[in-house]
Structures are given as C-alpha cells and as structure tokens.
Coordinates of C-alpha atoms and ligand atoms in Angstrom, one line a residue:
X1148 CA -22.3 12.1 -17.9
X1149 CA -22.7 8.9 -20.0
X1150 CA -21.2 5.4 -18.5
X1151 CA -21.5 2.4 -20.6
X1152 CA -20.7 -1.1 -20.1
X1153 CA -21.2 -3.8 -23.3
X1154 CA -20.9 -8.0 -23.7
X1155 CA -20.3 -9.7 -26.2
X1156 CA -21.1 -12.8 -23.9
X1157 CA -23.3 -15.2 -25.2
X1158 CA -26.6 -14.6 -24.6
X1159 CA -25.5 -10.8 -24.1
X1160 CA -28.7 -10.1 -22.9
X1161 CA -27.5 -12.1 -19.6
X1162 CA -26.3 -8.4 -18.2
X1163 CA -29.2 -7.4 -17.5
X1164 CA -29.4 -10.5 -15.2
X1165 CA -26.1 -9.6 -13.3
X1166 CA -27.1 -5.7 -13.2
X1167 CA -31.3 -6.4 -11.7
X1168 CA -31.8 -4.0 -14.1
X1169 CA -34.3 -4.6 -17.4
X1170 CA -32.9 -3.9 -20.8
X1171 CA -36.2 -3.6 -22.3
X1172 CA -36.9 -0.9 -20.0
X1173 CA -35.9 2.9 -19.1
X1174 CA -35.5 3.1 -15.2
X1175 CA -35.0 6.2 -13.6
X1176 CA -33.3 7.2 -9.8
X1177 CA -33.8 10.0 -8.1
X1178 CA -30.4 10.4 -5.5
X1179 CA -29.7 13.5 -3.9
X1180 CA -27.8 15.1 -6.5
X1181 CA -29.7 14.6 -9.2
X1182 CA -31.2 11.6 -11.4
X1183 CA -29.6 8.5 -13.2
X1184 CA -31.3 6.5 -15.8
X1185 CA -30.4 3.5 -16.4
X1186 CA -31.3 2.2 -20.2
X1187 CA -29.7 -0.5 -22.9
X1188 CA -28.9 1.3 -26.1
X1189 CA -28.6 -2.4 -27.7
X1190 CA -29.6 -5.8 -26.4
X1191 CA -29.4 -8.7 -28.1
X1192 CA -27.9 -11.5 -27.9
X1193 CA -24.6 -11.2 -29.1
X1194 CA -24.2 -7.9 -28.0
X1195 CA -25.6 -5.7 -25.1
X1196 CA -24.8 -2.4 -23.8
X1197 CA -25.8 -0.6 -20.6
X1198 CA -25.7 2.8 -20.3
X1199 CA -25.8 4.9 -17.2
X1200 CA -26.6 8.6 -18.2
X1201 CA -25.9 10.7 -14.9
X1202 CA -28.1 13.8 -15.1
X1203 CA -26.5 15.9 -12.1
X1204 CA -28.5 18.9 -10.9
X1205 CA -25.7 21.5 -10.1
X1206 CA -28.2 24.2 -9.1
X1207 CA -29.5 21.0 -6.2
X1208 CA -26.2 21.0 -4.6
X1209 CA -25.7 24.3 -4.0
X1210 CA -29.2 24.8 -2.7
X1211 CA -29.4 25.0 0.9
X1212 CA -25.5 24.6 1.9
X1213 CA -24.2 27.4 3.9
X1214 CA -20.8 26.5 3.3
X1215 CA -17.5 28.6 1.6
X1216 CA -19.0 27.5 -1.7
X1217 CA -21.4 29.4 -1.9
X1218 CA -19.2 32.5 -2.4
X1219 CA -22.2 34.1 -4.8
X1220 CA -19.9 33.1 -7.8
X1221 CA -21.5 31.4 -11.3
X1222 CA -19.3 29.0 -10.8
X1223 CA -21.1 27.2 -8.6
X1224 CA -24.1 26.9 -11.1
X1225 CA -22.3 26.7 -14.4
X1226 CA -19.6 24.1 -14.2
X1227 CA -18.4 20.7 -15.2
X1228 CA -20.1 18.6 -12.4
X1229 CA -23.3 17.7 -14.9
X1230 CA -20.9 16.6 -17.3
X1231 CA -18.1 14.7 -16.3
X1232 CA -17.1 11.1 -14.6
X1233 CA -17.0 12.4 -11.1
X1234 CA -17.3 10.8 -7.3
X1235 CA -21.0 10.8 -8.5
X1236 CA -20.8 7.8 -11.0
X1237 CA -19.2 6.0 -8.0
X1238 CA -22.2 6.8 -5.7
X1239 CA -24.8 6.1 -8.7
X1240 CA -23.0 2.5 -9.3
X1241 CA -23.4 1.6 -5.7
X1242 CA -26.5 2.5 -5.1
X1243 CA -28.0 1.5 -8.6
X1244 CA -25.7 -1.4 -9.5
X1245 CA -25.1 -2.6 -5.5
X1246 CA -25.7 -6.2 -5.9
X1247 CA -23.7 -6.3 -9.1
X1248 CA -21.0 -4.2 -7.1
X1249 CA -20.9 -6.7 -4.4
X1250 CA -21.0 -9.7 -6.6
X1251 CA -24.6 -11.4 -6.5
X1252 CA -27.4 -12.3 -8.8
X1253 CA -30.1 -14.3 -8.0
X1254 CA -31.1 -15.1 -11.3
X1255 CA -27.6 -15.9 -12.8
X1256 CA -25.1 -16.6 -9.9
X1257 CA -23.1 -18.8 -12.3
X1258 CA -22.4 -15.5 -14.3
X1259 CA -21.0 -13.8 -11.3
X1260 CA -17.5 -15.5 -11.0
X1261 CA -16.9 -15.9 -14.7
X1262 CA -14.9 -13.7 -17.0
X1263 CA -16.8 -11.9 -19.0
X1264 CA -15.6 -9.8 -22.0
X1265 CA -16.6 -6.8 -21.2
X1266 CA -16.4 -2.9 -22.6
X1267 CA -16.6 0.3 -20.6
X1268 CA -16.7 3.5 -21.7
X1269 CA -16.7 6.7 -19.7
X1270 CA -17.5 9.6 -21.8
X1271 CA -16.3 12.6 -20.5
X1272 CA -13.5 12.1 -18.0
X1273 CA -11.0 14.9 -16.1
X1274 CA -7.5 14.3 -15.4
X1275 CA -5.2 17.1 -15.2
X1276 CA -2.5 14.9 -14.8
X1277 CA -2.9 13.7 -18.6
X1278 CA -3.2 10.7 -20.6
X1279 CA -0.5 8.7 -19.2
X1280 CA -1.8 8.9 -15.7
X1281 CA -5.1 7.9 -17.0
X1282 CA -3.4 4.7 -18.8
X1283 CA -1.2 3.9 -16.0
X1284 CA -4.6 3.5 -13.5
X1285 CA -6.3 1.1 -15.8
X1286 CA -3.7 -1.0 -17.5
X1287 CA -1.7 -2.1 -14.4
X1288 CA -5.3 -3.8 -14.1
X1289 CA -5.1 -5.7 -17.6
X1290 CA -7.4 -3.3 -19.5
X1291 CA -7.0 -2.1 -22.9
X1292 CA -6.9 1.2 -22.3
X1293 CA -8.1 4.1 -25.3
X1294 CA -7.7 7.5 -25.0
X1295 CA -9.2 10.6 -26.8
X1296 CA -9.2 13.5 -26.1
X1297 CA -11.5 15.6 -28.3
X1298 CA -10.9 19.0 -30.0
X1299 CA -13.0 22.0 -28.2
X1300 CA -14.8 22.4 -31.2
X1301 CA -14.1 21.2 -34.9
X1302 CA -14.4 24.4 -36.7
X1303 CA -12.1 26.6 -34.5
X1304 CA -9.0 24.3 -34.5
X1305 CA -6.9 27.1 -33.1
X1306 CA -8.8 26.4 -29.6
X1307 CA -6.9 22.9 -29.2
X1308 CA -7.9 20.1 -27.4
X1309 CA -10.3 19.8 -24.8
X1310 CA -8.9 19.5 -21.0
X1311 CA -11.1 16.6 -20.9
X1312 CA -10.7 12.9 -22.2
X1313 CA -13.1 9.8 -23.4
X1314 CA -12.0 6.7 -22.0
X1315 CA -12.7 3.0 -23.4
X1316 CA -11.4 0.4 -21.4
X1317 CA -11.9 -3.5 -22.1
X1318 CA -10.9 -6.9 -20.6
X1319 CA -12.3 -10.3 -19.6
X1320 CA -12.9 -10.2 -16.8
X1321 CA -15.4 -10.9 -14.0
X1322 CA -18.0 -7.9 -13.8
X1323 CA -17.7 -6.7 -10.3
X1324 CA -14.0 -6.0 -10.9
X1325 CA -14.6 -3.8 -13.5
X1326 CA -17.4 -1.9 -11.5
X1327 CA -15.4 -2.0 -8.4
X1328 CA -12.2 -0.7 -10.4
X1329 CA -14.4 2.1 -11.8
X1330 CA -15.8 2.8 -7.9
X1331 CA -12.8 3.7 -7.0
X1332 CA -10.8 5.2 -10.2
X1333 CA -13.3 7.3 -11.0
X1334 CA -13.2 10.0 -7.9
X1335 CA -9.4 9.4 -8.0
X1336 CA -9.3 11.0 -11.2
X1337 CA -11.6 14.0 -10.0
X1338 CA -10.4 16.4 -7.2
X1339 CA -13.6 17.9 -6.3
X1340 CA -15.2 15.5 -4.2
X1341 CA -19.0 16.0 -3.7
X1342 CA -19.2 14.2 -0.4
X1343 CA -17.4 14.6 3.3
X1344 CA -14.4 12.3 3.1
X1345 CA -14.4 10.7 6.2
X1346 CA -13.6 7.3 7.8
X1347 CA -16.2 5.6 5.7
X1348 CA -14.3 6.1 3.1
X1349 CA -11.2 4.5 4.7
X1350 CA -13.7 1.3 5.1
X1351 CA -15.2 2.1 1.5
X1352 CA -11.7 2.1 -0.1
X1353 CA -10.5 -1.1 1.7
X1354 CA -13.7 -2.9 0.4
X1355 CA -13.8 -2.2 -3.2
X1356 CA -9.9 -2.4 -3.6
X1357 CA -9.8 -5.7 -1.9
X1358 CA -7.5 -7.9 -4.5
X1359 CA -6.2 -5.3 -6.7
X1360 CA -4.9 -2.2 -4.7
X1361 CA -2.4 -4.0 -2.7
X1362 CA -0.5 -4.8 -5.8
X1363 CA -1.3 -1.8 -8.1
X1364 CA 2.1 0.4 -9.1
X1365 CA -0.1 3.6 -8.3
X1366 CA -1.7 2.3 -4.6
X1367 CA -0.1 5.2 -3.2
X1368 CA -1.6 7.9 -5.4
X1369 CA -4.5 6.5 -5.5
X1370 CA -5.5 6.3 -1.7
X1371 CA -4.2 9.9 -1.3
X1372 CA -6.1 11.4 -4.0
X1373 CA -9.5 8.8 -3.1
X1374 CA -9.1 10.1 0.7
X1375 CA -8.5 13.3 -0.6
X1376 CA -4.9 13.6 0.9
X1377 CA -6.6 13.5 4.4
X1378 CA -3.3 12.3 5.7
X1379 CA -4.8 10.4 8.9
X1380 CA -6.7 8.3 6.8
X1381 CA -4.2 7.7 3.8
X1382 CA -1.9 6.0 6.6
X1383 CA -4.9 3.4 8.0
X1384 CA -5.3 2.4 4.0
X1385 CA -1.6 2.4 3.6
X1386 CA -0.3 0.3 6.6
X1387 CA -3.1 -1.8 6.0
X1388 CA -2.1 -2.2 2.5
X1389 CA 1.6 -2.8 3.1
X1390 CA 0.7 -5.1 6.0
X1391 CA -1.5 -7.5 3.8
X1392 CA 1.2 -7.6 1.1
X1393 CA 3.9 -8.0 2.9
X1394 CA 2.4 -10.3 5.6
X1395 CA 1.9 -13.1 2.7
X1396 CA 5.7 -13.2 2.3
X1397 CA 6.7 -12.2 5.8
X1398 CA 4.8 -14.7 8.2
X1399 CA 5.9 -17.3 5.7
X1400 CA 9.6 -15.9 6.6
X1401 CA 9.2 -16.1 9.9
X1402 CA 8.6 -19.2 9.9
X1403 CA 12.1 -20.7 7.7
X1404 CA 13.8 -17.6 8.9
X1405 CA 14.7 -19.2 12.0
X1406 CA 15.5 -22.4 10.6
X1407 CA 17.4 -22.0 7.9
X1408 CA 19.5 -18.9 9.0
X1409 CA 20.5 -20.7 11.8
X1410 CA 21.6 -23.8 10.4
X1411 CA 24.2 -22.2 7.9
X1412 CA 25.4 -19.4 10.8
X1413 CA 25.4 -21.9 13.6
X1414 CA 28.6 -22.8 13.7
X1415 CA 29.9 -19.8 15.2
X1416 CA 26.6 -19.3 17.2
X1417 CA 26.7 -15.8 15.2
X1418 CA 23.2 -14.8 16.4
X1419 CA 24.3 -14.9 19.9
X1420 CA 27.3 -12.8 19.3
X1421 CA 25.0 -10.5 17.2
X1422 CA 22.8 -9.7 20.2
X1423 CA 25.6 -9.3 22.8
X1424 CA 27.4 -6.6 20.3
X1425 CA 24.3 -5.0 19.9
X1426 CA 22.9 -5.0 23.7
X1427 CA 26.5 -3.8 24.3
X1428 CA 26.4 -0.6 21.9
X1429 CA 23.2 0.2 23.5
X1430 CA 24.8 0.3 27.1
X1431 CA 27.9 2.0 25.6
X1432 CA 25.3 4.6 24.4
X1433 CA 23.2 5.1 27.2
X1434 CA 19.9 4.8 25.4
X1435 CA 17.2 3.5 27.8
X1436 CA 15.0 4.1 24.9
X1437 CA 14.9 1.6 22.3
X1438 CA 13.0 0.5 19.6
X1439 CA 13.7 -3.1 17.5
X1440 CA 12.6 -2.9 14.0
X1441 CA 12.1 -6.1 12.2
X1442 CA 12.1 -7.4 15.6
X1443 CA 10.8 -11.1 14.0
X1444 CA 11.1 -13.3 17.4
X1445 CA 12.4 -11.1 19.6
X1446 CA 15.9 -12.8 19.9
X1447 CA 16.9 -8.6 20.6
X1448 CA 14.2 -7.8 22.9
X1449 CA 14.7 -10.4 25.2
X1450 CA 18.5 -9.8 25.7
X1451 CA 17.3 -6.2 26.6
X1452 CA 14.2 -6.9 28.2
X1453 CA 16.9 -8.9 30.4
X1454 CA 18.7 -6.3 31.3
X1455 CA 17.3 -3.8 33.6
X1456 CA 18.6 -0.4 32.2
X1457 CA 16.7 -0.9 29.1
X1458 CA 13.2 0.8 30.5
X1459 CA 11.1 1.3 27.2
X1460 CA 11.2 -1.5 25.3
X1461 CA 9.2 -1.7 21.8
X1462 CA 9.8 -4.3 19.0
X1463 CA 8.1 -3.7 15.5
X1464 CA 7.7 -6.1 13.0
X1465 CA 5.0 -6.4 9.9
X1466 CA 4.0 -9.5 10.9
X1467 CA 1.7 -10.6 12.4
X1468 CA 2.9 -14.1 12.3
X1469 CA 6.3 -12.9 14.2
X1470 CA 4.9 -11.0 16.5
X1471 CA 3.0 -13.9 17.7
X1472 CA 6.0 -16.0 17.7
X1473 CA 7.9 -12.7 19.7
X1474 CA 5.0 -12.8 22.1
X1475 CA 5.3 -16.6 23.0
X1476 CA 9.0 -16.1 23.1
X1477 CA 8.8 -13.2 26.0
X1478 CA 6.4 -15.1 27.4
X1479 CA 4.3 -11.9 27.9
X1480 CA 1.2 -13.3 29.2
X1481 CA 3.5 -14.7 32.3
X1482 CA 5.7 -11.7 33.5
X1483 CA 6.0 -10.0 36.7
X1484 CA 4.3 -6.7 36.1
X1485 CA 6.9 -4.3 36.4
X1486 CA 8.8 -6.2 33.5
X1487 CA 6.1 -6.5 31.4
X1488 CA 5.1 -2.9 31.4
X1489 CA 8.4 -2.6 30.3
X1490 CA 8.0 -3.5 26.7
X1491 CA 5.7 -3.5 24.3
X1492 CA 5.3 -5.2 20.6
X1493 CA 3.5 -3.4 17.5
X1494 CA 2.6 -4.3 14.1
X1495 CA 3.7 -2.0 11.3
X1496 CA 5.6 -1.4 8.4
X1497 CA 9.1 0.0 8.0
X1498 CA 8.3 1.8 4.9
X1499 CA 5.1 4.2 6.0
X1500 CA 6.1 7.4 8.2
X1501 CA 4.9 6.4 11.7
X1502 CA 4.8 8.6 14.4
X1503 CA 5.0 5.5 16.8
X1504 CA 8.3 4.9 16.4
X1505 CA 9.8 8.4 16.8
X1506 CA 11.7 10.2 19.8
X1507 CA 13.7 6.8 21.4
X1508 CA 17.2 6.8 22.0
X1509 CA 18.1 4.5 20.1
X1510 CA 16.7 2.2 16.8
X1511 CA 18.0 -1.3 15.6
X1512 CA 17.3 -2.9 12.3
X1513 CA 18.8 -6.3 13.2
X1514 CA 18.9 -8.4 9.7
X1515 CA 16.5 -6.4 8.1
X1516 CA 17.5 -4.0 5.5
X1517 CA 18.4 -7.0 3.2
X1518 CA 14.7 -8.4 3.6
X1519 CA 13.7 -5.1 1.6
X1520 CA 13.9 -4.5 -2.1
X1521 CA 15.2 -1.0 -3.2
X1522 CA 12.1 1.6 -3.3
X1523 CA 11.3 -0.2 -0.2
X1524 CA 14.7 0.4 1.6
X1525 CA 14.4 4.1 0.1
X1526 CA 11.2 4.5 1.9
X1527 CA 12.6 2.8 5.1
X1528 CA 16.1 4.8 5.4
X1529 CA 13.8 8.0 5.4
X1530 CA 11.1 6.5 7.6
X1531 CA 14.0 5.7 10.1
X1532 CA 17.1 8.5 10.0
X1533 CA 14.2 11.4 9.0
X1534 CA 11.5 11.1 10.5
X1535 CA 11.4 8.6 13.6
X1536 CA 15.2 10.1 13.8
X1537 CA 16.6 7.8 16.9
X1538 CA 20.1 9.6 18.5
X1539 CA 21.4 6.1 17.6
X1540 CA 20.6 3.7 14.8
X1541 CA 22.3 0.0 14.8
X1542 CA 22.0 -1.7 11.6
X1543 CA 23.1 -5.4 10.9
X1544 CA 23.4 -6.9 7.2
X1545 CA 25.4 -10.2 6.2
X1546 CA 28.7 -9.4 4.9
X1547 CA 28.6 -11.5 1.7
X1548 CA 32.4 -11.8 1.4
X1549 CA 32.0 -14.0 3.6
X1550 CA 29.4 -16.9 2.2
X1551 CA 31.9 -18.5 0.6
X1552 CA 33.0 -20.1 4.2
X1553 CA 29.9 -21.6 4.8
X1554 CA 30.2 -25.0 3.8
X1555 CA 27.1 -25.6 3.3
X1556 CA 25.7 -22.9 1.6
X1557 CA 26.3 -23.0 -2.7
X1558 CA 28.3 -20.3 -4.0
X1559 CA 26.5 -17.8 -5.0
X1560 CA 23.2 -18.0 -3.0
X1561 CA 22.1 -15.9 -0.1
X1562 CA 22.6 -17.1 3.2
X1563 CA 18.4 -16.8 3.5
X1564 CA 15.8 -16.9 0.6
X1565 CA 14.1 -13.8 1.2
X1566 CA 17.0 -12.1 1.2
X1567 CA 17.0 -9.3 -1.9
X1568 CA 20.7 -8.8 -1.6
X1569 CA 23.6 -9.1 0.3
X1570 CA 26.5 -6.7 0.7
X1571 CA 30.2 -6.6 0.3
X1572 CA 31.7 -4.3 3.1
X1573 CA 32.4 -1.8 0.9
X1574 CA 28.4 -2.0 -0.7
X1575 CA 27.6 -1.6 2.8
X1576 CA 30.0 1.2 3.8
X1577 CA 28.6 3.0 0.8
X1578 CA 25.6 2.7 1.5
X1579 CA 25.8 3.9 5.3
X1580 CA 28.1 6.7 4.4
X1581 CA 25.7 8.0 2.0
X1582 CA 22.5 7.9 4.6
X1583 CA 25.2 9.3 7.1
X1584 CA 25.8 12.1 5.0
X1585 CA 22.0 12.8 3.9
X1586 CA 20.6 12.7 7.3
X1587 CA 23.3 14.1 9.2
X1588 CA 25.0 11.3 11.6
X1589 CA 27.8 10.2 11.7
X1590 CA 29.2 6.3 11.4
X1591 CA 31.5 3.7 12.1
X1592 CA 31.4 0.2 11.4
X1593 CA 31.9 -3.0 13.5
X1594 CA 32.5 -6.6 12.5
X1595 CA 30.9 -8.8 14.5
X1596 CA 31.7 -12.9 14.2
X1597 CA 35.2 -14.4 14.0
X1598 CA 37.0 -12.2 11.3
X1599 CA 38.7 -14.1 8.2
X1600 CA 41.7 -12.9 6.9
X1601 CA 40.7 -11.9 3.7
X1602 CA 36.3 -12.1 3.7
X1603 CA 36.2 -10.3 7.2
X1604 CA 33.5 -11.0 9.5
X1605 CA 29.8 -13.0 8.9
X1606 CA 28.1 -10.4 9.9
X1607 CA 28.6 -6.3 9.9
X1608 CA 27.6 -3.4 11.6
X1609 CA 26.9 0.0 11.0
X1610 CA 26.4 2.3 14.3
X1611 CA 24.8 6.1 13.7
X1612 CA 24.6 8.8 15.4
X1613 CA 23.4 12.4 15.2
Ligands
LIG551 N1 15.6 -8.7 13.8 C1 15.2 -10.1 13.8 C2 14.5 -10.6 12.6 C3 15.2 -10.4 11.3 S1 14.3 -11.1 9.9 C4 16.4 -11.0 14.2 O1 17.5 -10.5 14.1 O2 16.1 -12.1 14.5 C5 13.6 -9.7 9.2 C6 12.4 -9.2 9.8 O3 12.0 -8.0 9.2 C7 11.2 -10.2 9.6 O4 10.6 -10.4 10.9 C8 10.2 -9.4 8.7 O5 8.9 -9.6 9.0 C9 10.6 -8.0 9.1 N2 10.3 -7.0 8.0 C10 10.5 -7.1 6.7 N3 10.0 -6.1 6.0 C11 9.5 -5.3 6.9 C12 8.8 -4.0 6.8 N4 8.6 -3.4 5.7 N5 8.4 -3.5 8.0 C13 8.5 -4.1 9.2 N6 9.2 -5.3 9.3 C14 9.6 -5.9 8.2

C-alpha cells in the first residue's frame, strides 16, 4: 500500500522539515503488523514527494490470535490487507508522522499553520459504496478529488474494472488537515478494522475531526462506519457533534431570545398565557411525568416545578448556555430538598435518539420546532413521537398570520431571528396531522393569546396523544 503526499511549496524540500523525516534517506518501522518505509521518490526544491509504502504482513496478524478468524480458511493469509488503504495507514501516520499529525515542527513551526499546496495520493483504495461516496468524503473538505478505477487486467477487458479505486486528492491547505482528514477517512472507507474499536476511538475520532466533522454533510456516516456502527459510541461522537454545532448558534440565542421575543409579544404578556395553557393541559392530562424540550430558561419548568403534582420534572436543552441561565432561574443550588429532587436539567440534542428522554407522560416543545431547519425537524419529530414516545406531546409554534399585528415588527420578518420559519395555521395543522397520522396519536389544536378576527391567535398549539 503506497501513500504519497507532494509540495510544490517553495523550498519543497521544507516537508521533510514538517514530517522529522529525511528525504535523503530510506527509514524503515517495524509496527505490529508489519513494516512502513518512509522514502522521497523526488526532492527538490520545487517539488517534493513523500511516500509511505505500507508493507503489511497478513501471515503476522493471524499468528497467535485465537479468535473466529482463524476459521483455517486461505483467506486469512491471502487477502487484500497488504494491499490496500486500510485502518493501518491511519495507525502508520500517527505513529510515523505524530508530530506532523498533531501540528509541530521544531525546525519550521512557521510552516505548520500555512497553507500549503499539497498532493495526496492513495493508491489502492476500497469502497464498495463507489466513486461518488469516495468524492462526497473529500470534496465537502475543498479537495480536488480524482478517481480511477483501474481495469483488472489490460489484456482480458471482458473481466471489467477492478472493485478497487486510486485516489488523488489536492488542496492548499495546512498539512495536518490533510493528514488528519486522511486519519480518519481512510478506515471509514474500509470495513474491516484491524484493531478493537473501543472508547479510544470515541476520543481518537473527536481529536482528529476537531474543525471539520462538525460541519461535514457525511458526519453521520462517517462516525458510524469509523466506530464501526458500535451504536453506544456513535451517540457520544454524535451528541457531542450536534452539541458543539449547535451550541455556537444556540447560547448566542439564548441570550437575544429573551429579549427580543419578548419585546414584540409583550403586549399581551403572551409567554405567561403560554405557560398557564400549557401547565393547564398537563393537569387536564394527568401526567406527573414531564419532560421540557427546548426548555431554554425554564420559563415552563418553573410553573410546574411550582406546582406540586408535577413530581419528575426534566428540562432539555442543547445549550449549555441556557441551561445555565435555567439553573440560575430555578435557583437550584437554593431549594428545599424535596423540591429540588424533583427536577432535573440535561444537555442534549433534540435530533439524536436518546434513551433519556423516553417513558414520561407527557413531552413539551415550547417555541422550539421553528428554531430547527427541515432534516433537523425530521430527525426531531421521530426522536420525539417514535422513539421517546410521551402519551402526550404539547407543541407551541408562532402562528404567522398573526405578525402583521405587531406593530413593531416589519412585515415580513419573523417574530425572532433564529427562527427558520413560521407557520400559517393551516402549515401547522398539516404538519401535525401528518406526524399524527405517522406515529399514531391523535390531535387537536388550541389558540392561545387574544384571537383576531381574521389572523387568529399569536401563538398555536398542537396537543397529541396516543
Ligand atoms: N421552551 C423555551 C425556549 C424556546 S427557545 C421557552 O419557551 O422559553 C428554543 C430553545 O430550543 C432554545 O433554548 C434552543 O437552545 C433549543 N434548541 C434548539 N435546537 C435544539 C436541539 N436540536 N436540541 C435541543 N434543544 C434545541
């Protein structure tokens, strides 16, 4: 398996600097699956090329493992492992390219923050799910991606293309990107993982996506397949994931939420009239069990927390920022004990399945679905009426028929800037009859607010049940 990485930076040569490795010389590693030399195929100084030829020794890692591969079959001696990009190449970079991974040189620290033009090809890479997955890993990065994939063999057309490809990817761009990008695209791309995956790879994942997994289209398929679809450990990357993402825009929002919401709603003191409809279709309910979602504040959970029939009381919000703000607000640290251990606040996002939020009585999304853009809401309606499955769901959403009231809020806008939409009552009826429908409750809808003739009420409410 052949890895190379070229510069066209001026002197060229300088990569050796950033890599601690000599391009006048061959150096050799032994690791526990076999050797990696490390050589420079060119060096001068307007162009230099690395190359890291992986020389795995399949026979080694069957030796002396007791495990259900060794089933006696060839396969375990004569396969692909020698030859392709595998979760080796990311173990040979960090061991044999650390410093570069982590972003230090000694002798040319100035080199380590600048974009560099920079080449890497991989030469024999597998990925079942075909060239377009392959492109759509790299190039959401800003790489020119090429692809080949090579016949099986020249003189026998008739036996097609090989299941394998060559990549060639190329950017500026600062080096430790590109080997951290490779660290962790490279096993994504191969389902045979040599190693345990385990929580180290949870903490290895988090540290060599930092900056660029957050944001990448494919984050999703690309923690489950780099965790190897160990579910327990896809959801740590993934909440912590959404919650860094999220959090920039969120704590931000918590912040103006209160402010600017009010000022245009205050008038009819809507918030308060929100909260007494919704603490009063929890009593009508009977649900001692409820869980806020998007509790920001905790404007909700301290009307309940008020009232004494509400005995599990859990507000969740994705940030942190809020929660802080919901903490002072409850004055947690100050309550009589039998209060406090009444309610309890958790960070955590809407859109990822969690088991912490399932089996209450009753959920609320107070104000929240219009913070969400669509795949997010999609992810959230089955996070909420599948799987955490409450008997009773209360969702508010401004009912934008009625903006046009508000004096002092231009036509046209939202009534808050993060909002991604608001509804008309009939978006909004749609929309609830259709999750009614899917997830099988049924629903009726409340205005809450002084009701205008024609525009209906500021704010509206849907009310599920199963
Ligand atoms: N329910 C509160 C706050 C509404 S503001 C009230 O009525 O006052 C919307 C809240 O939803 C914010 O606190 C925001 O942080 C939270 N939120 C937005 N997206 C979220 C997500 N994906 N997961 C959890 N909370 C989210």
């Amino acid at each position: 398996m052949l890895l190379t990485i070229s510069t066209t930076h001026a002197p060229a040569t300088d990569l050796g600097y950033l890599l601690y490795k000599n391009p006048s010389q061959v150096q050799s590693f032994e690791l526990s699956f076999g050797n990696v030399h490390i050589f420079y195929p060119e060096a001068n100084d307007e162009k230099c090329t690395v190359a890291m030829l992986l020389d795995v020794d399949p026979v080694s890692l069957v030796r002396g493992k007791k495990d259900g591969n060794s089933d006696g079959s060839l396969d375990q001696y004569v396969n692909d492992r020698p030859y392709v990009a595998s979760s080796f190449v990311s173990v040979a970079i960090a061991q044999v390219f650390g410093s570069a991974l982590s972003g230090k040189s000694k002798e040319r620290p100035e080199l380590v923050d600048k974009p560099l033009p920079l080449v890497a090809t991989v030469s024999v890479i597998p990925c079942r799910a075909g060239e377009d997955y392959l492109r759509n890993l790299f190039e959401p990065l800003g790489y020119e991606v090429t692809v080949e994939q090579p016949e099986l063999d020249d003189k026998f057309p008739e036996w097609g293309n090989s299941k394998y490809f060559a990549l060639t990817i190329s950017k500026v761009c600062v080096l430790r990107d590109l080997l951290n990008h490779l660290y962790v695209l490279l096993p994504v791309l191969d389902n045979d993982k040599h190693y345990y995956v385990g929580e180290a790879e949870v903490s290895k994942l988090l540290l060599h996506g930092e900056g660029w997994l957050s944001t990448h289209p494919k984050r999703e398929d690309i923690t489950k397949k780099y965790l190897k679809h160990r579910y327990s450990l896809v959801r740590q990357i993934t909440e912590k994931l959404a919650i860094e993402e999220v959090n920039e825009d969120a704590d931000e929002t918590a912040k103006v939420q209160a402010k600017e919401e009010e000022s245009i709603e205050r008038t009819i003191s809507l918030n308060e009239r929100r909260i007494g409809t919704v603490v009063s279709v929890l009593k009508q309910s009977n649900a001692y069990r409820v869980v806020d979602l998007g509790c920001g504040g905790g404007k909700l959970l301290r009307a309940l927390l008020d009232e004494n029939e509400f005995h599990q009381i859990v507000g969740v919000d994705v940030s942190h920022r809020a929660l802080e703000i919901a903490h002072e607000r409850l004055y947690l640290d100050r309550l009589p004990e039998r209060k406090r251990e009444r309610i309890k606040l958790m960070q955590g996002s809407l859109t990822y399945k969690d088991a912490r939020i399932a089996g209450f009585d009753a959920a609320t999304l107070i104000e929240v679905i219009e913070h969400l853009d669509e795949p997010r809401l999609s992810a959230l309606e089955k996070v909420v009426f599948k799987f955490a499955k409450p008997k009773v769901v209360i969702v508010t959403t401004p009912n934008v028929e009625y903006n046009v009231t508000f004096e002092n809020l231009p036509a046209g806008k939202f009534r808050h800037g993060d909002h991604r939409f608001e509804w008309t009552r009939a978006e909004f009826e749609e929309w609830g009859n259709r999750i009614a429908t899917t997830y099988g409750y049924a629903v009726r809808y409340l205005p809450v607010g002084d009701e205008h003739p024609e525009y209906g009420a500021p704010t509206q409410m849907g009310v599920f049940r199963v």
